[in-house]
Each structure stands twice: as structure tokens, then as C-alpha cells.
Amino acid sequence: MTGDKPQVIQKQHRAESSRLNVIIVGAGLGGLGAAISILLAGHNVHILESTPEIGEIGAGIQCLPNSSRVLISWGLESYLSKHATSPRLCNMIGWKGNKISDMDFHEYEKECGTPFWDFHRANLHMGLLERAVELGAKLTTKARVVDIEYEEDVGNKATRAIAVCQDGTRHKADLVVGADGINSKCREILLGHEDPPLLTGDLAYRLLLNTEDMMKDPELRGFVEDPQVNYWIGPDAHAVNYVLRGGKLFNMVLLVPDDMPAGANTLAGNVEEMRALYKDWDPRIPKLLALCQSVAKWRLMIRPGLDPTWSHETGAYTILGDAAHATLPYLASGAGMSLEDGHVLGLCLGRVKSKSTTEKKRALAVYERCRRERTERVVSRGNRQQYLYHVHDGPVQQERDSMLRAFGEFNGKGRVSKEQYQEKGLNVGDDPLAWRWGGVGSWLITYVCEEDVETRWREFENERRAEVRGSEESDPDDQNDNEAYHASNIADERTLAWAYNLDSLPSEEFAAYNWPPSIYEAAQNVYPTSLPPRQPYVPAHNHSMSVEGCWQPSSTAVFSHPDRSRYLKPLQVNSMNRMDGENLVTLGYPDFGPGSTTDDLTPSVSESANENEDVSSSIANNKPSLRCPVCVDKPPFTGQYAQRNLNRHMERHGACTTAGNHRNIRCEQPGCTSTFGREDALLVHLRRSHPELNTPPAKRRKR
């Protein structure tokens, strides 16, 4: 629990049948962190690094309590504590030198149970590398991965991934994890096209100073003798500094507008140019910059969330860290999110019982549930901090500074309720010093990976069981609506329930009750104990050719609802004017009218039939049966979703079908292309994939 110091995780010992061979592409902080967590889960890890030597460049890095919790649980406390600096305060300072507010790190450490640490990046990287090797990681350098291929592993009922290197070397694994940073090739392989990171308009000057020179100046000596993190915030720029390596080095980062040429990500900086940008700031900053002999410029870029998934459909390939969600460094959480990604992935893989596709996909599904929303929130808040730190002098700057002071009045009072903030006219989340409880501290720095995995895993399994129970409780004629066929891998009803719950039901499916003998026998080889009894195969002829050349059922039930539009209409949008000038929106589910409840969202099939006079009981009981005109040797598509599944199947032939009378409900959220055959499926999708909408749960369908 938060507030307690974490226990060091002990390495699991696994049978060979459940021990995955995992390849990690990239030996940065995220890749090494994932290696440690996966090794602790009892699996084998091979790290492929493109550079000739494994090392880390850069300067200082801040480690928040949520990140130090992960590092301590990996057994790194004794090593890292020798290289860490524990700052006392975080100070927010105006660009002319006036202190605005502060945050007592030690107060928050007591609540979180873990410390704020500052490291030289190389020390943190070396600690992770040594721990990974100690646990058994294999490392290969000069191995630049350029493609990922897949092959079937029939014995384990799974698909394996093959990492193809630039020199032609091929490395096979049960799972490949792309952790190759912001300029990720692995991300582009997953997407199937180029996907460069987005420019933010900022760049960073990074420099390290020798503290011996600082100790000679009375104005600068205090920075070394009393370690603190200092933020100077001003027009279009800000500056950050803190002590490293027990006071031997002083790290400075200067954030300014990006003027780097196109195509460049890092360059040697011009010291005189840098000094000129800060010549009118707090006099201590020009003094510090006068001690600088050389500097590097880094272009700051981000990667927004990756839709629709971070993982390949086979369960043999996924990505993490900056490859999935690179953020601005303005929350000091980029590396922290990568470490959390790796830890959560290892915890999820620690629960797999075999090498099967089903087990791997379940682990990756829970991994994404834990990580997607959280990392998207961090990227979003980092963008907001960019604005808050860089406002020009004037009314907005004055309001920002007033907010900093108002939230600072709660310093020393521990975690206070949102009601206490509201009594002072403040809202949780609005604190520009984002780490405090009035900002995002309540969910950012208190995060515990183990608790999140436990909660999400239980939630996932409960949903899966509920889907299976719902299938078992349906009427006999509807027992086989969970159609099952996908290439050569035929899933059982439990797997299909899970797949439907993921909104990723395979697209070439048909009912098990009507499979031909060859298909059924193939399925038995995959799931020998789970298939329903096969009924005699009867070729279906209940179809007709439409004018457009698309198959249509000759008779079909019209499952609709006269008032369906009231819960499928576009979601209402309410705008809130924020002090930062952003038009932040709160998405709320539409009003269902007087006396309505969320329990009546989904009409039962019987209700639908009663409310549509043109649907007779004989038609309602007649299952549509549609055959692909190209795959003449394939059984027909049947069941409630026959038309939808035929539509998806025909897309692979470059053809199209007409939706007919069957519903084709599309998610209307920006960037989402998911479609569904039932309203309750849409609601499940909205609750899981778009949690910011706070969609009410769907009622279990009546039969």
C-alpha cells in the first residue's frame, strides 16, 4: 500500500511449459526495467541493442516516489542510494527571482513511503543494467531491429514473433517488446507505416557544472549546501536546476523555444547564445551560466497515445515507454512512466500459466488497461505544464502565481479532501505545482503497480466470467451467436467471450454448431475439451443475391428499438474556461430523461420484437445464414452477427456488403473506428476505451 516501503520482489521459478522467451528491443531505461521485471517473473530475456556499446547519455534525472517505489521493489535501493541526492524542497520562482511557492518533499515522502531522488542518468542506467545481468538477461549489441515477423507455434497453441535485424540475423521469441525510445522503429512496425514524433515547439539546453566553482560564490553556495529543486518560470521559457552525486555536480536544464533545423534532434549548443536568452533573469542564473564551458541542445518531442492498441493481435508483440507515449519532461515523469510500464508488464506476465496465445493476450490486455489511461493523462498534463510555465507577464501570469500561493497555504496539512480545497475556491488538479496534492499528486506519485495490476486483473476476469455466464443463460436458439473461426486458429466459447469483451472479435467467424467435419476436427486439435457438440452439417441456402452483388438474408429479425436514438445520440460536451486559456472539455453521458436509469439502456430481444409490428415470432426465431460467394468451401456465417461478420470477411476480398436490417453501431469518439452489433457492446467499449466519458454500465441482456 502507499505509505509503506515496498518489499523486494523475489524471482519466480517456473516450469519450462510456462516460461516465456522474451526479446526486448532497446537497452534504455524502459527496456532494462522491463527486463528486470520479466526476469523476476521467471521468464527468459534477451535484450537487443542497436548501438555498439550499452550506455546512457544525458545529465540529471528526477525520480518521483512512484518511480523510486518500483526501483526499490526491484532490489536496487542499496546501489542507487549511494548515487542519489534527496532534495528537501521544490521551489517555484519568478523569472526575476521572486519566490512564489514551494513543496516540502519530505512531507510527501512520509505519505508515499518512498523518496524523491535525483540521479545522474548514467548512474541509474548502470544500476538497471547490472541488476538485469545479475538476474540472467542476455545482451546483444549492434543488433538493429528492422522488422518483426510471425510464425505459428502449434505445440504451445501460440504465435511466436521473430525480430529481424539489419544484418539479416533472426531472433525468435514468444514475445517481443519494443522499447526503442521516441524515434521508435518498433512503433512503426506495429502501425505498418511511418509515424514520426510530434514537435512541441520547445528545446532543452542541458549542462552540468562543477560545484567546486559554485562554492566560491556566496550567492551560489546555497544551491550546493542545501539540495533543492528550483524552477524559474518566465515568458516562453523556464529553467530547472538541482544537485547530483552528493553535491559534486550541478545539473541545469534551460527550456526555450525550438530553433533547431528540420531533421535535427540533438546538436552542440552555442554557450553565448544560451547566456543571451537568460541575461535579464534572476542574477543567479547568468552567474551559473558563466561557469558553463559547453552545452548540448535537445529537441523536445512527444508521442500521443497509440490507437487502437499497443500490441499485435497475435499476442506476440507489444511496445512500451517512449515508443508508446513520449511526453514533455515538465512533470519529470517520462522515465518514470517507462519504468512503470516495464514493471506492470512483468507483473502481468508473471500470471501467465502457459505460452499460449490466450494467456499472452490476456496478460497484454491487462497491461494496457493499467497503462494506457495513466500515460495519456501524463502526456496531457505535461502539455498543460508547458503553457503554465511559459506565460508572459500580465493577468494570466498573476492568476497563475495567485493559484500557486493559494494552494501553498495547504502545505504541511497532509492530504486534504477536495471539499477543503473547494471551501477556498480551489479545485483539485488546478495547482500549477503539479506534484502537490492540489495538482495531480494524488494519482501521479501515489501509484502502486502491484495494486493496479491486481485490481485490473480481477476486473478483467470478472468481465470475462460475466460474458460466459451471459452466453450460458441465453435461449437455445441463440447459443451459437458467438461465432468462431479465425484463420487456422479456432477459439472456444470462453476465448470468444474474452475476445468480444476486448471489442476485438475476429472478423472471419461462424457458428460452431454448423461447422463442417474438417473444420470441427481442426478445432478439436486446438481446444479438445471446450468445443460444443457438433451438429450435422447442413449447407445453408437461406440467402439471395442483391443487385450490388452482396449477399443478403432472405429473412431476418429486425432487432431495433424505437427510442434507440436517445442513448446513441452524440455525447454532450460542456466547456469549462480554464485559467490557462485551454478549452478543456468534460464529456458527460446524455440525459436519459425524467425517471430513466442506466439500467434500461439495452432493450431485450423480446422487447424489440414486441415493439416492431413487422417482426413475427417465426422471423425472430429464424437465424440468418450468409455464405461468402468467393470462399465456396467455407460454411456460412450465421447467428445474430452474420451480416456484420460477412461484411468484415468481404473486406478482405476487396468487396463490400450491405448492412441490411442488421445494426452497425459506430463509436463516434474522435479517432475511434470501432463498430458494434449491439448497444450494450458499445457501452462496454465506451467504459473501457474512453473512460473519461464516465459511461454508465450496460444492463445484462434479457433472453
Coordinates of N, CA and C in Angstrom, one line a residue, residues 500-501 503 602 665 667 674-688 698-699 701:
Y500 N -14.6 -10.9 -27.4 CA -15.7 -9.9 -27.5 C -15.6 -8.8 -26.5
N501 N -15.2 -9.3 -25.3 CA -15.1 -8.3 -24.2 C -14.0 -7.3 -24.5
D503 N -13.6 -6.2 -27.4 CA -14.0 -5.5 -28.7 C -13.1 -5.9 -29.8
T602 N -30.4 -1.0 -22.5 CA -30.4 -2.0 -23.6 C -31.7 -2.8 -23.6
I665 N -23.5 -0.2 -35.4 CA -23.3 0.9 -34.5 C -21.9 1.3 -34.4
C667 N -18.8 3.7 -33.0 CA -18.3 4.7 -31.9 C -18.0 6.0 -32.5
S674 N -14.2 1.8 -34.1 CA -14.9 0.6 -33.7 C -16.4 0.6 -34.1
T675 N -16.9 -0.6 -34.5 CA -18.3 -0.7 -34.8 C -18.8 -1.9 -34.0
F676 N -20.1 -2.0 -33.7 CA -20.7 -3.0 -32.9 C -22.1 -3.4 -33.4
G677 N -22.5 -4.6 -33.0 CA -23.8 -5.0 -33.4 C -24.9 -4.8 -32.3
R678 N -24.5 -4.4 -31.1 CA -25.4 -4.2 -30.0 C -25.1 -3.0 -29.3
E679 N -26.1 -2.3 -28.7 CA -25.8 -1.1 -27.9 C -25.0 -1.5 -26.6
D680 N -25.3 -2.6 -26.0 CA -24.6 -2.9 -24.8 C -23.1 -3.1 -25.1
A681 N -22.7 -3.6 -26.3 CA -21.3 -3.7 -26.6 C -20.7 -2.4 -26.8
L682 N -21.4 -1.4 -27.4 CA -20.9 -0.1 -27.5 C -20.7 0.5 -26.1
L683 N -21.6 0.3 -25.1 CA -21.4 0.8 -23.8 C -20.2 0.2 -23.1
V684 N -19.9 -1.1 -23.3 CA -18.7 -1.7 -22.7 C -17.5 -1.1 -23.3
H685 N -17.5 -0.8 -24.6 CA -16.4 -0.2 -25.3 C -16.2 1.2 -24.8
L686 N -17.2 2.0 -24.6 CA -17.1 3.4 -24.1 C -16.5 3.4 -22.7
R687 N -17.0 2.4 -21.8 CA -16.5 2.4 -20.4 C -15.0 2.1 -20.4
R688 N -14.5 1.2 -21.3 CA -13.2 0.7 -21.2 C -12.2 1.6 -22.0
A698 N -23.8 -1.1 -18.8 CA -24.9 -1.7 -19.5 C -25.6 -2.8 -18.7
K699 N -26.9 -2.9 -18.8 CA -27.6 -4.0 -18.2 C -27.4 -5.3 -18.9
R701 N -28.3 -8.4 -21.0 CA -29.4 -8.6 -21.9 C -30.4 -9.7 -21.4

